[in-house]
CSV table of C-alpha atoms in Angstrom, one decimal:
chain,number,residue,atom,x,y,z
O,85,MET,CA,-231.7,-30.3,-188.8
O,86,THR,CA,-231.5,-26.5,-188.7
O,87,ARG,CA,-230.2,-24.2,-186.0
O,88,LEU,CA,-232.6,-21.4,-185.0
O,89,GLN,CA,-230.9,-18.6,-183.1
O,90,TYR,CA,-232.9,-16.3,-180.9
O,91,ALA,CA,-232.7,-13.0,-179.0
O,92,SER,CA,-234.9,-10.1,-177.9
O,93,ASP,CA,-235.1,-6.8,-176.2
O,94,LEU,CA,-232.1,-5.3,-178.1
O,95,HIS,CA,-233.6,-1.9,-177.6
O,96,LEU,CA,-231.7,-0.3,-180.4
O,97,GLU,CA,-233.6,3.0,-179.8
O,98,PHE,CA,-231.2,3.7,-177.0
O,99,ALA,CA,-227.7,4.8,-177.8
O,100,GLU,CA,-226.0,2.6,-175.2
O,101,ASN,CA,-227.7,-0.5,-176.6
O,102,ALA,CA,-227.0,0.4,-180.2
O,103,SER,CA,-223.4,1.0,-179.4
O,104,TYR,CA,-223.1,-2.3,-177.5
O,105,ILE,CA,-224.6,-4.3,-180.4
O,106,LYS,CA,-222.4,-2.5,-182.9
O,107,HIS,CA,-219.2,-3.4,-181.0
O,108,ASN,CA,-220.5,-6.8,-179.7
O,109,PRO,CA,-222.6,-8.3,-182.6
O,110,LEU,CA,-224.5,-11.5,-182.3
O,111,LYS,CA,-222.3,-14.5,-183.0
O,112,VAL,CA,-224.0,-16.3,-185.9
O,113,ALA,CA,-225.0,-19.7,-184.7
O,114,GLY,CA,-227.8,-20.6,-187.1
O,115,ASP,CA,-229.5,-20.1,-190.5
O,116,ILE,CA,-232.6,-18.5,-188.9
O,117,LEU,CA,-232.7,-15.6,-186.4
O,118,VAL,CA,-235.8,-15.1,-184.3
O,119,LEU,CA,-236.2,-11.7,-182.6
O,120,ALA,CA,-238.9,-11.8,-179.9
O,121,GLY,CA,-239.6,-8.1,-179.8
O,122,ASP,CA,-238.4,-4.7,-178.5
O,123,ILE,CA,-235.8,-4.2,-181.1
O,124,GLY,CA,-236.8,-0.5,-181.7
O,125,TYR,CA,-239.7,1.8,-182.5
O,126,PHE,CA,-241.7,1.3,-185.7
O,127,GLY,CA,-242.5,5.0,-185.6
O,128,ASP,CA,-238.8,6.0,-185.6
O,129,GLU,CA,-237.8,7.0,-189.1
O,130,ASN,CA,-234.4,5.4,-188.5
O,131,TYR,CA,-235.9,2.0,-187.5
O,132,SER,CA,-235.9,0.4,-190.9
O,133,ARG,CA,-232.6,2.1,-191.9
O,134,HIS,CA,-230.7,0.9,-188.9
O,135,PRO,CA,-227.5,-0.9,-189.9
O,136,PHE,CA,-228.4,-3.8,-187.7
O,137,TRP,CA,-230.9,-5.0,-190.2
O,138,ASP,CA,-228.3,-5.0,-193.0
O,139,TRP,CA,-226.0,-7.1,-190.8
O,140,ALA,CA,-228.8,-9.5,-189.9
O,141,SER,CA,-230.0,-9.8,-193.5
O,142,ASP,CA,-226.4,-10.6,-194.7
O,143,ASN,CA,-225.7,-13.1,-192.0
O,144,TYR,CA,-228.9,-15.2,-191.8
O,145,LYS,CA,-231.1,-16.9,-194.5
O,146,GLN,CA,-234.2,-15.8,-192.7
O,147,VAL,CA,-234.9,-13.3,-189.9
O,148,ILE,CA,-238.3,-13.4,-188.1
O,149,VAL,CA,-239.3,-10.5,-185.9
O,150,VAL,CA,-242.2,-10.5,-183.5
O,151,PRO,CA,-243.1,-7.0,-182.3
O,152,GLY,CA,-242.9,-6.2,-178.6
O,153,ASN,CA,-244.7,-3.3,-176.9
O,154,HIS,CA,-241.8,-0.9,-177.7
O,155,GLU,CA,-242.2,-1.4,-181.4
O,156,PHE,CA,-245.5,0.4,-181.0
O,157,TYR,CA,-244.1,3.4,-179.2
O,158,LYS,CA,-244.2,6.8,-180.9
O,159,MET,CA,-248.0,6.4,-181.1
O,160,PHE,CA,-248.3,3.5,-183.5
O,161,ASN,CA,-252.0,2.8,-184.0
O,162,LEU,CA,-253.0,-0.6,-182.8
O,163,ASP,CA,-256.1,-0.4,-185.0
O,164,SER,CA,-253.9,-0.9,-188.0
O,165,LEU,CA,-253.0,-4.5,-186.9
O,166,TYR,CA,-254.7,-7.7,-188.0
O,167,ASN,CA,-254.0,-11.4,-188.0
O,168,GLY,CA,-251.3,-12.0,-190.5
O,169,TRP,CA,-250.0,-8.4,-190.5
O,170,THR,CA,-246.4,-8.2,-191.8
O,171,SER,CA,-243.8,-5.5,-192.3
O,172,ARG,CA,-240.9,-6.3,-194.6
O,173,ILE,CA,-237.7,-4.7,-193.3
O,174,ARG,CA,-235.3,-6.4,-195.7
O,175,THR,CA,-236.0,-9.1,-198.4
O,176,ASN,CA,-235.3,-11.8,-195.8
O,177,VAL,CA,-236.2,-9.8,-192.7
O,178,ILE,CA,-239.9,-9.8,-191.9
O,179,CYS,CA,-241.9,-8.7,-188.9
O,180,TYR,CA,-245.1,-10.7,-188.1
O,181,TYR,CA,-248.1,-10.0,-186.0
O,182,ASN,CA,-250.3,-13.0,-185.2
O,183,ALA,CA,-248.9,-15.2,-188.0
O,184,VAL,CA,-248.0,-18.8,-188.7
O,185,ILE,CA,-244.6,-19.2,-190.3
O,186,PRO,CA,-243.8,-22.6,-191.8
O,187,LEU,CA,-240.1,-23.5,-191.4
O,188,SER,CA,-240.1,-27.0,-192.9
O,189,GLU,CA,-242.3,-29.9,-193.7
O,190,HIS,CA,-242.3,-30.8,-190.0
O,191,THR,CA,-242.0,-27.5,-188.1
O,192,GLU,CA,-243.8,-24.1,-187.9
O,193,ILE,CA,-243.5,-21.0,-185.8
O,194,ILE,CA,-246.6,-19.4,-184.3
O,195,ALA,CA,-245.8,-15.8,-183.7
O,196,THR,CA,-247.8,-13.4,-181.6
O,197,THR,CA,-247.0,-10.4,-179.3
O,198,LEU,CA,-249.3,-12.0,-176.8
O,199,TRP,CA,-250.1,-8.9,-174.8
O,200,SER,CA,-250.4,-10.0,-171.1
O,201,HIS,CA,-253.5,-9.4,-168.9
O,202,ILE,CA,-254.1,-6.7,-166.3
O,203,GLU,CA,-256.4,-7.3,-163.4
O,204,ARG,CA,-259.0,-4.6,-162.7
O,205,GLN,CA,-257.7,-4.0,-159.2
O,206,ASP,CA,-254.2,-3.2,-160.6
O,207,ALA,CA,-255.3,-1.2,-163.6
O,208,PHE,CA,-255.1,2.3,-162.2
O,209,ARG,CA,-251.6,1.8,-160.8
O,210,THR,CA,-250.4,0.0,-164.0
O,211,GLU,CA,-251.6,2.8,-166.3
O,212,LEU,CA,-249.8,5.4,-164.2
O,213,ALA,CA,-246.5,3.4,-164.1
O,214,ILE,CA,-246.2,1.8,-167.5
O,215,SER,CA,-245.2,3.9,-170.6
O,216,ASP,CA,-247.3,1.8,-172.9
O,217,PHE,CA,-250.4,3.8,-171.9
O,218,ARG,CA,-248.9,7.1,-173.0
O,219,ARG,CA,-246.9,6.0,-176.0
O,220,ILE,CA,-249.2,3.7,-178.0
O,221,LYS,CA,-252.3,4.8,-179.9
O,222,CYS,CA,-255.7,3.3,-180.5
O,223,GLY,CA,-258.1,4.8,-183.0
O,224,ASP,CA,-257.9,8.4,-184.1
O,225,ASN,CA,-257.2,10.2,-180.8
O,226,ASP,CA,-257.1,7.7,-177.9
O,227,SER,CA,-254.1,6.3,-176.1
O,228,LEU,CA,-253.9,2.7,-175.1
O,229,ASN,CA,-255.8,1.9,-171.8
O,230,TRP,CA,-256.0,-1.2,-169.7
O,231,THR,CA,-259.2,-2.5,-171.2
O,232,ARG,CA,-257.9,-2.3,-174.8
O,233,PHE,CA,-254.6,-3.8,-173.5
O,234,ASN,CA,-256.7,-6.8,-172.3
O,235,MET,CA,-258.6,-6.9,-175.6
O,236,GLU,CA,-255.3,-7.2,-177.5
O,237,HIS,CA,-254.4,-10.1,-175.1
O,238,ASP,CA,-257.7,-11.8,-175.9
O,239,LYS,CA,-257.1,-11.4,-179.7
O,240,CYS,CA,-253.6,-12.8,-179.5
O,241,PHE,CA,-254.4,-15.7,-177.2
O,242,ARG,CA,-257.4,-16.6,-179.4
O,243,PHE,CA,-255.2,-16.6,-182.5
O,244,LEU,CA,-252.6,-18.7,-180.7
O,245,LYS,CA,-255.1,-21.3,-179.5
O,246,GLU,CA,-256.8,-21.6,-182.9
O,247,SER,CA,-253.4,-21.9,-184.7
O,248,ILE,CA,-252.2,-24.7,-182.4
O,249,PHE,CA,-255.5,-26.5,-182.7
O,250,LYS,CA,-255.3,-26.4,-186.5
O,251,SER,CA,-251.7,-27.2,-186.8
O,252,ASN,CA,-250.7,-30.5,-188.5
O,253,LYS,CA,-247.0,-30.0,-187.9
O,254,GLU,CA,-245.0,-32.4,-185.8
O,255,HIS,CA,-243.1,-29.6,-184.1
O,256,ILE,CA,-244.5,-26.3,-183.0
O,257,ILE,CA,-242.4,-23.3,-181.8
O,258,VAL,CA,-244.3,-20.4,-180.2
O,259,VAL,CA,-242.7,-17.0,-180.2
O,260,THR,CA,-244.2,-14.2,-178.0
O,261,HIS,CA,-242.9,-11.0,-176.6
O,262,HIS,CA,-244.7,-11.0,-173.3
O,263,VAL,CA,-244.0,-13.6,-170.6
O,264,PRO,CA,-246.4,-16.6,-170.8
O,265,SER,CA,-246.1,-18.0,-167.2
O,266,LEU,CA,-245.7,-16.9,-163.6
O,267,GLU,CA,-243.2,-19.7,-163.4
O,268,LEU,CA,-240.9,-17.6,-165.5
O,269,LEU,CA,-241.2,-14.6,-163.2
O,270,ALA,CA,-238.0,-13.3,-161.6
O,271,PRO,CA,-238.2,-13.6,-157.8
O,272,GLU,CA,-237.8,-9.9,-157.2
O,273,PHE,CA,-241.1,-9.3,-159.0
O,274,THR,CA,-243.2,-11.7,-156.9
O,275,GLY,CA,-246.4,-10.0,-155.9
O,276,SER,CA,-245.8,-6.8,-157.9
O,277,PRO,CA,-249.1,-5.1,-158.9
O,278,LEU,CA,-247.5,-4.3,-162.2
O,279,ASN,CA,-246.9,-7.9,-163.2
O,280,GLY,CA,-250.0,-7.8,-165.4
O,281,ALA,CA,-248.2,-5.6,-167.9
O,282,PHE,CA,-245.5,-8.2,-168.3
O,283,THR,CA,-246.8,-11.7,-167.6
O,284,VAL,CA,-249.9,-13.7,-168.2
O,285,ASP,CA,-250.1,-17.1,-166.5
O,286,LEU,CA,-250.7,-19.7,-169.2
O,287,THR,CA,-249.0,-22.5,-167.3
O,288,ASP,CA,-251.9,-24.9,-167.6
O,289,TYR,CA,-252.3,-24.1,-171.3
O,290,ILE,CA,-248.6,-24.7,-172.0
O,291,THR,CA,-248.7,-28.0,-170.0
O,292,ASN,CA,-251.6,-29.3,-171.9
O,293,ASN,CA,-250.6,-28.5,-175.5
O,294,PRO,CA,-247.9,-30.0,-177.9
O,295,ILE,CA,-245.5,-27.0,-178.0
O,296,ASP,CA,-241.8,-28.0,-178.4
O,297,TYR,CA,-240.4,-24.5,-177.6
O,298,TRP,CA,-241.8,-21.2,-176.4
O,299,ILE,CA,-239.4,-18.3,-177.0
O,300,TYR,CA,-240.3,-15.1,-175.1
O,301,GLY,CA,-238.9,-11.7,-174.0
O,302,HIS,CA,-240.1,-8.5,-172.3
O,303,SER,CA,-239.0,-9.1,-168.6
O,304,HIS,CA,-235.3,-8.3,-169.0
O,305,ARG,CA,-234.6,-11.4,-166.9
O,306,ASN,CA,-233.3,-14.5,-168.7
O,307,ILE,CA,-235.1,-17.5,-167.1
O,308,ASP,CA,-235.4,-20.8,-169.0
O,309,LYS,CA,-237.7,-23.5,-167.7
O,310,ILE,CA,-239.4,-26.6,-168.9
O,311,ILE,CA,-243.2,-26.4,-168.3
O,312,GLY,CA,-244.9,-29.7,-169.0
O,313,GLY,CA,-243.1,-30.8,-172.1
O,314,THR,CA,-242.4,-27.3,-173.4
O,315,LYS,CA,-239.0,-25.8,-173.2
O,316,CYS,CA,-239.6,-22.1,-172.4
O,317,VAL,CA,-236.5,-20.1,-173.4
O,318,THR,CA,-235.4,-16.5,-173.6
O,319,ASN,CA,-232.4,-14.4,-174.5
O,320,GLN,CA,-232.9,-10.8,-173.7
O,321,LEU,CA,-230.3,-8.1,-173.9
O,322,GLY,CA,-232.2,-5.6,-171.8
O,323,TYR,CA,-231.0,-2.1,-170.9
O,324,VAL,CA,-227.2,-1.8,-171.1
O,325,PHE,CA,-227.3,1.3,-168.9
O,326,TYR,CA,-228.8,-0.9,-166.1
O,327,ASN,CA,-226.2,-3.7,-166.7
O,328,GLU,CA,-229.1,-6.0,-167.8
O,329,HIS,CA,-227.0,-7.2,-170.7
O,330,LEU,CA,-224.6,-9.2,-168.5
O,331,ALA,CA,-226.8,-12.4,-168.8
O,332,PHE,CA,-227.2,-12.1,-172.6
O,333,ASN,CA,-225.9,-14.9,-174.8
O,334,PRO,CA,-224.8,-13.7,-178.3
O,335,ASN,CA,-225.1,-17.2,-179.8
O,336,LYS,CA,-228.0,-18.9,-178.1
O,337,PHE,CA,-229.9,-21.3,-180.4
O,338,ILE,CA,-232.2,-24.3,-180.6
O,339,GLU,CA,-232.1,-27.1,-183.2
O,340,ILE,CA,-235.2,-27.8,-185.3
O,341,TYR,CA,-236.3,-30.4,-187.8
């Protein structure tokens, strides 16, 4: 049995968050660390040089990073992504986009950003309100728009479904950045027209598939819930300057086989 520690939304691109993590590092609780997105910006020249990666590399046998939307800020071109895309940050620290990662003879991780899905009636308001649509690039000159956002959701969800269908492992752990069920939505966001940029309701899919754990992030609200037989768990630092870090657990882990 192995312990898999998990966290997300460290947002090291912000000085307050970087300082907090420097002075309050994760408490090592496992051999493997999974980071479910929004650690920093790929386009920041300091991203791969950040001392956090040295610390993580030294303290865990394996670090698995699944990109969130913020990783793609600074005009990262989504056209450069493909199933199985990886970026090696340190020898044992690798970022995966739409990838299956074997952990043992019995267990694998299926990793995908799993962009959520925006309804047409909410598209205009969402594009105005959410920074993704000004800070992420598609193609040579175009910024991300809601239709491409939904196309990325379709690609990710198709990859996820195919990977679970093909899996012969006894234990499956799904890791996404975006929130996979409205049952994981914080009450204060109920009915918000912006929810499509954060959450996609896959409740029925989760209920009807053999997923042991689903690790997610993005919402800056730490809500764990069992859906069907799947334990949906999260551990998000969030924005320190908004006191969202108060619910963060520096040594949250699951046990895997």
